[in-house]
Amino acid sequence: MVIEGGQELTGIIKISGAKNSAVALIPAAILSDSEVTIDNVPNISDTDALVDILKLLKCDVNLQDNMMVIDNSHMENTLIPEEYSNKLRASYYFMGALLGKYKKAEIYFPGGCNIGKRPINLHLKGFEELGAKIEIDGNKYTIVADELKGANIYLDIASCGATVNLMLAAVKAKGVTKIKNAAKEPEIVNVATLLNNMGAKIYGAGTSEITIYGVDILGKAKVEVIPDRIEAGTYMIIGALLGNNLVINDIIKEHNEALYSKLKDMGVDIQITNNCAIINKTDNLKPVNIRSLVFPGFVTDLGQPMQVLLTQANGESVFEETIFENRMSHIPYLQKMGADMELTCQTVKIKGKSYLTGTNVEATDLRAGAAMVVAGLIAKGTTEVFKIEHILRGYDNIVEKLNSVGANIKIVEE
Ligand code: EPU
């Protein structure tokens, strides 16, 4: 990706469906015995990888204009090989969904961004509490149950992935399941909405205790993917650096409160209504301290792009990453561009204001890639971002969206 920095951005950017919802809704859809329609599906390579898995399972998939129709009438439960599972993290939702539907899942360990150890022990422990037996052979997981029975499951960590996976496994279990210390992210509510639309009985999604009354049959349903709060946040950060009445449309205001609070503390000129934000480039930004937290705290996924904004504040800011062990691989590249950043464990001190200069950098993971795009847009000269496949996994039409408001970005095949 070749970025010519320094262009003012004006116009409207429309936010797409949320990656982290869509990648859970698609595997959740297989729990239905008939047809599921998912609207507002983002055009990203992570959803393509899930469609490949659906096809492997003999589901009929029709995707047109962001509307995905999945017909499970001819579905078959088969092993999901490693070359399918390791394309993305969310392949692990087929564990819960296949276990819930067939009481058997055979799948290899998931892939995804290299941002820490990312174990799945809480998913597996929860499956066992529901009555499943797990055999692990290298990277291959065979999860089988004679019968799934409702259970009280306490999550040591309020994990998004484990919360969703356990909802999927428990939705058809006999009796009542309670997930305590559940994750509260909006994407979890979106998945519960789809399951309830199919006929499930899930209460409390979006709170730290989710109650699931098992049902026998799940049927035809429709759901809309919620707007992507991370994509929206990334463009708001870009707007704070380069916007001239940049409008970010189709957002859900309540999903990014922690970000607005920090932008306001920094002095950013941002106005937010129910479904849109208008942002202007702001001079004399103030430094702030931020710690990533579970929802509704400051989301870890915006940490890396946010740190680019902090390089432009006058003074010292501190960003502490508390969710993942290794989400700082973007820092050497920002330093190469001229940022003054000092990393100790997962805490980075950022001294601004720095003047960034374009150079060759890498998208070491999805949000690191977003940080490189933000940095490239404000840098003097040309920035070339390599390994952009990570960015395309999670940002729908990023080049087209940014160019439509005045950026100068192109993708060059190597
Ligand atoms: N954890 C465990 N054991 C488990 C599960 C999680 O120790 O069994 C730990 C993780 O290692 C991590 C913490 O708990 O340190 C939180 O992990 P969580 O399960 O909440 O994250 P995830 O489900 O793997 C999802 C998103 C991430 C997002 C996080 C936090 C998907 C596919 N991924 O990951 O998205 O950062 O929740 O909100 O939904 C991204 O979009 O860039 C991304 C990485």
PDB file of N, CA and C in Angstrom, residues 348-398:
ATOM      1  N   VAL A 348       3.588   1.933  26.866  1.00  0.00           N
ATOM      2  CA  VAL A 348       4.427   2.748  25.998  1.00  0.00           C
ATOM      3  C   VAL A 348       4.268   4.225  26.359  1.00  0.00           C
ATOM      4  N   LYS A 349       5.418   4.885  26.502  1.00  0.00           N
ATOM      5  CA  LYS A 349       5.426   6.339  26.728  1.00  0.00           C
ATOM      6  C   LYS A 349       5.629   6.990  25.379  1.00  0.00           C
ATOM      7  N   ILE A 350       4.798   7.968  25.083  1.00  0.00           N
ATOM      8  CA  ILE A 350       4.858   8.610  23.766  1.00  0.00           C
ATOM      9  C   ILE A 350       5.084  10.097  23.979  1.00  0.00           C
ATOM     10  N   LYS A 351       6.191  10.602  23.419  1.00  0.00           N
ATOM     11  CA  LYS A 351       6.471  12.037  23.585  1.00  0.00           C
ATOM     12  C   LYS A 351       6.190  12.756  22.280  1.00  0.00           C
ATOM     13  N   GLY A 352       5.320  13.763  22.358  1.00  0.00           N
ATOM     14  CA  GLY A 352       4.970  14.509  21.143  1.00  0.00           C
ATOM     15  C   GLY A 352       5.305  15.973  21.339  1.00  0.00           C
ATOM     16  N   LYS A 353       5.231  16.650  20.271  1.00  0.00           N
ATOM     17  CA  LYS A 353       4.770  16.240  18.981  1.00  0.00           C
ATOM     18  C   LYS A 353       5.953  15.820  18.101  1.00  0.00           C
ATOM     19  N   SER A 354       5.774  14.709  17.363  1.00  0.00           N
ATOM     20  CA  SER A 354       6.831  14.255  16.458  1.00  0.00           C
ATOM     21  C   SER A 354       6.420  14.528  15.024  1.00  0.00           C
ATOM     22  N   TYR A 355       7.395  14.786  14.195  1.00  0.00           N
ATOM     23  CA  TYR A 355       7.095  14.938  12.765  1.00  0.00           C
ATOM     24  C   TYR A 355       7.438  13.634  12.070  1.00  0.00           C
ATOM     25  N   LEU A 356       6.436  12.974  11.513  1.00  0.00           N
ATOM     26  CA  LEU A 356       6.660  11.654  10.910  1.00  0.00           C
ATOM     27  C   LEU A 356       7.037  11.800   9.441  1.00  0.00           C
ATOM     28  N   THR A 357       7.923  10.912   9.004  1.00  0.00           N
ATOM     29  CA  THR A 357       8.369  10.926   7.608  1.00  0.00           C
ATOM     30  C   THR A 357       8.087   9.561   6.988  1.00  0.00           C
ATOM     31  N   GLY A 358       7.612   9.569   5.767  1.00  0.00           N
ATOM     32  CA  GLY A 358       7.278   8.331   5.077  1.00  0.00           C
ATOM     33  C   GLY A 358       8.492   7.452   4.857  1.00  0.00           C
ATOM     34  N   THR A 359       8.293   6.133   4.982  1.00  0.00           N
ATOM     35  CA  THR A 359       9.357   5.161   4.744  1.00  0.00           C
ATOM     36  C   THR A 359       8.690   3.805   4.487  1.00  0.00           C
ATOM     37  N   ASN A 360       9.473   2.714   4.423  1.00  0.00           N
ATOM     38  CA  ASN A 360       8.879   1.380   4.262  1.00  0.00           C
ATOM     39  C   ASN A 360       8.561   0.795   5.626  1.00  0.00           C
ATOM     40  N   VAL A 361       7.331   0.330   5.808  1.00  0.00           N
ATOM     41  CA  VAL A 361       6.916  -0.237   7.100  1.00  0.00           C
ATOM     42  C   VAL A 361       6.121  -1.516   6.842  1.00  0.00           C
ATOM     43  N   GLU A 362       5.809  -2.243   7.945  1.00  0.00           N
ATOM     44  CA  GLU A 362       5.042  -3.482   7.809  1.00  0.00           C
ATOM     45  C   GLU A 362       3.792  -3.456   8.659  1.00  0.00           C
ATOM     46  N   ALA A 363       2.733  -4.076   8.130  1.00  0.00           N
ATOM     47  CA  ALA A 363       1.525  -4.313   8.930  1.00  0.00           C
ATOM     48  C   ALA A 363       1.744  -5.650   9.628  1.00  0.00           C
ATOM     49  N   THR A 364       2.256  -5.603  10.854  1.00  0.00           N
ATOM     50  CA  THR A 364       2.602  -6.864  11.527  1.00  0.00           C
ATOM     51  C   THR A 364       1.364  -7.605  12.020  1.00  0.00           C
ATOM     52  N   ASP A 365       0.269  -6.886  12.233  1.00  0.00           N
ATOM     53  CA  ASP A 365      -1.030  -7.498  12.516  1.00  0.00           C
ATOM     54  C   ASP A 365      -2.094  -6.510  12.049  1.00  0.00           C
ATOM     55  N   LEU A 366      -3.361  -6.882  12.187  1.00  0.00           N
ATOM     56  CA  LEU A 366      -4.442  -6.050  11.622  1.00  0.00           C
ATOM     57  C   LEU A 366      -4.420  -4.605  12.125  1.00  0.00           C
ATOM     58  N   ARG A 367      -4.443  -4.430  13.443  1.00  0.00           N
ATOM     59  CA  ARG A 367      -4.537  -3.054  13.968  1.00  0.00           C
ATOM     60  C   ARG A 367      -3.187  -2.341  13.906  1.00  0.00           C
ATOM     61  N   ALA A 368      -2.089  -3.105  13.903  1.00  0.00           N
ATOM     62  CA  ALA A 368      -0.786  -2.489  13.645  1.00  0.00           C
ATOM     63  C   ALA A 368      -0.818  -1.902  12.242  1.00  0.00           C
ATOM     64  N   GLY A 369      -1.440  -2.636  11.325  1.00  0.00           N
ATOM     65  CA  GLY A 369      -1.579  -2.155   9.951  1.00  0.00           C
ATOM     66  C   GLY A 369      -2.393  -0.875   9.898  1.00  0.00           C
ATOM     67  N   ALA A 370      -3.472  -0.825  10.697  1.00  0.00           N
ATOM     68  CA  ALA A 370      -4.286   0.402  10.739  1.00  0.00           C
ATOM     69  C   ALA A 370      -3.433   1.566  11.230  1.00  0.00           C
ATOM     70  N   ALA A 371      -2.574   1.286  12.215  1.00  0.00           N
ATOM     71  CA  ALA A 371      -1.689   2.338  12.733  1.00  0.00           C
ATOM     72  C   ALA A 371      -0.740   2.836  11.637  1.00  0.00           C
ATOM     73  N   MET A 372      -0.267   1.915  10.799  1.00  0.00           N
ATOM     74  CA  MET A 372       0.640   2.319   9.707  1.00  0.00           C
ATOM     75  C   MET A 372      -0.086   3.205   8.699  1.00  0.00           C
ATOM     76  N   VAL A 373      -1.362   2.891   8.447  1.00  0.00           N
ATOM     77  CA  VAL A 373      -2.140   3.721   7.517  1.00  0.00           C
ATOM     78  C   VAL A 373      -2.318   5.119   8.114  1.00  0.00           C
ATOM     79  N   VAL A 374      -2.680   5.197   9.401  1.00  0.00           N
ATOM     80  CA  VAL A 374      -2.861   6.506  10.037  1.00  0.00           C
ATOM     81  C   VAL A 374      -1.547   7.289   9.964  1.00  0.00           C
ATOM     82  N   ALA A 375      -0.441   6.607  10.287  1.00  0.00           N
ATOM     83  CA  ALA A 375       0.857   7.286  10.286  1.00  0.00           C
ATOM     84  C   ALA A 375       1.226   7.735   8.865  1.00  0.00           C
ATOM     85  N   GLY A 376       0.983   6.871   7.893  1.00  0.00           N
ATOM     86  CA  GLY A 376       1.301   7.206   6.496  1.00  0.00           C
ATOM     87  C   GLY A 376       0.506   8.411   6.020  1.00  0.00           C
ATOM     88  N   LEU A 377      -0.733   8.512   6.465  1.00  0.00           N
ATOM     89  CA  LEU A 377      -1.582   9.630   6.023  1.00  0.00           C
ATOM     90  C   LEU A 377      -1.086  10.985   6.538  1.00  0.00           C
ATOM     91  N   ILE A 378      -0.405  10.973   7.716  1.00  0.00           N
ATOM     92  CA  ILE A 378       0.067  12.271   8.243  1.00  0.00           C
ATOM     93  C   ILE A 378       1.553  12.507   7.961  1.00  0.00           C
ATOM     94  N   ALA A 379       2.241  11.471   7.472  1.00  0.00           N
ATOM     95  CA  ALA A 379       3.699  11.606   7.299  1.00  0.00           C
ATOM     96  C   ALA A 379       4.033  12.488   6.108  1.00  0.00           C
ATOM     97  N   LYS A 380       5.239  13.032   6.171  1.00  0.00           N
ATOM     98  CA  LYS A 380       5.753  13.802   5.032  1.00  0.00           C
ATOM     99  C   LYS A 380       6.261  12.793   3.998  1.00  0.00           C
ATOM    100  N   GLY A 381       5.822  12.930   2.768  1.00  0.00           N
ATOM    101  CA  GLY A 381       6.338  12.046   1.718  1.00  0.00           C
ATOM    102  C   GLY A 381       5.542  10.754   1.600  1.00  0.00           C
ATOM    103  N   THR A 382       6.245   9.709   1.089  1.00  0.00           N
ATOM    104  CA  THR A 382       5.571   8.457   0.725  1.00  0.00           C
ATOM    105  C   THR A 382       5.851   7.368   1.759  1.00  0.00           C
ATOM    106  N   THR A 383       4.784   6.690   2.170  1.00  0.00           N
ATOM    107  CA  THR A 383       4.927   5.537   3.062  1.00  0.00           C
ATOM    108  C   THR A 383       4.519   4.292   2.278  1.00  0.00           C
ATOM    109  N   GLU A 384       5.345   3.257   2.338  1.00  0.00           N
ATOM    110  CA  GLU A 384       4.959   1.992   1.697  1.00  0.00           C
ATOM    111  C   GLU A 384       4.723   0.971   2.792  1.00  0.00           C
ATOM    112  N   VAL A 385       3.486   0.455   2.844  1.00  0.00           N
ATOM    113  CA  VAL A 385       3.129  -0.517   3.884  1.00  0.00           C
ATOM    114  C   VAL A 385       3.124  -1.904   3.247  1.00  0.00           C
ATOM    115  N   PHE A 386       3.944  -2.796   3.796  1.00  0.00           N
ATOM    116  CA  PHE A 386       3.987  -4.172   3.303  1.00  0.00           C
ATOM    117  C   PHE A 386       3.123  -5.075   4.190  1.00  0.00           C
ATOM    118  N   LYS A 387       2.861  -6.284   3.729  1.00  0.00           N
ATOM    119  CA  LYS A 387       2.013  -7.279   4.427  1.00  0.00           C
ATOM    120  C   LYS A 387       0.606  -6.744   4.682  1.00  0.00           C
ATOM    121  N   ILE A 388       0.031  -6.089   3.674  1.00  0.00           N
ATOM    122  CA  ILE A 388      -1.269  -5.463   3.905  1.00  0.00           C
ATOM    123  C   ILE A 388      -2.413  -6.474   3.934  1.00  0.00           C
ATOM    124  N   GLU A 389      -2.081  -7.756   3.687  1.00  0.00           N
ATOM    125  CA  GLU A 389      -3.152  -8.761   3.810  1.00  0.00           C
ATOM    126  C   GLU A 389      -3.766  -8.718   5.210  1.00  0.00           C
ATOM    127  N   HIS A 390      -2.958  -8.335   6.200  1.00  0.00           N
ATOM    128  CA  HIS A 390      -3.508  -8.221   7.559  1.00  0.00           C
ATOM    129  C   HIS A 390      -4.577  -7.135   7.627  1.00  0.00           C
ATOM    130  N   ILE A 391      -4.347  -6.031   6.932  1.00  0.00           N
ATOM    131  CA  ILE A 391      -5.303  -4.914   6.974  1.00  0.00           C
ATOM    132  C   ILE A 391      -6.599  -5.312   6.269  1.00  0.00           C
ATOM    133  N   LEU A 392      -6.456  -6.001   5.142  1.00  0.00           N
ATOM    134  CA  LEU A 392      -7.634  -6.354   4.335  1.00  0.00           C
ATOM    135  C   LEU A 392      -8.477  -7.437   5.009  1.00  0.00           C
ATOM    136  N   ARG A 393      -7.915  -8.081   6.034  1.00  0.00           N
ATOM    137  CA  ARG A 393      -8.703  -9.049   6.804  1.00  0.00           C
ATOM    138  C   ARG A 393      -9.814  -8.359   7.574  1.00  0.00           C
ATOM    139  N   GLY A 394      -9.635  -7.064   7.877  1.00  0.00           N
ATOM    140  CA  GLY A 394     -10.585  -6.448   8.807  1.00  0.00           C
ATOM    141  C   GLY A 394     -11.124  -5.084   8.432  1.00  0.00           C
ATOM    142  N   TYR A 395     -10.610  -4.438   7.390  1.00  0.00           N
ATOM    143  CA  TYR A 395     -11.118  -3.108   7.005  1.00  0.00           C
ATOM    144  C   TYR A 395     -11.727  -3.186   5.613  1.00  0.00           C
ATOM    145  N   ASP A 396     -13.024  -2.995   5.545  1.00  0.00           N
ATOM    146  CA  ASP A 396     -13.788  -3.091   4.303  1.00  0.00           C
ATOM    147  C   ASP A 396     -13.416  -1.911   3.389  1.00  0.00           C
ATOM    148  N   ASN A 397     -12.894  -2.213   2.206  1.00  0.00           N
ATOM    149  CA  ASN A 397     -12.605  -1.180   1.186  1.00  0.00           C
ATOM    150  C   ASN A 397     -11.877   0.039   1.738  1.00  0.00           C
ATOM    151  N   ILE A 398     -10.854  -0.184   2.517  1.00  0.00           N
ATOM    152  CA  ILE A 398     -10.190   0.930   3.211  1.00  0.00           C
ATOM    153  C   ILE A 398      -9.598   1.945   2.223  1.00  0.00           C
TER     154      ILE A 398
END
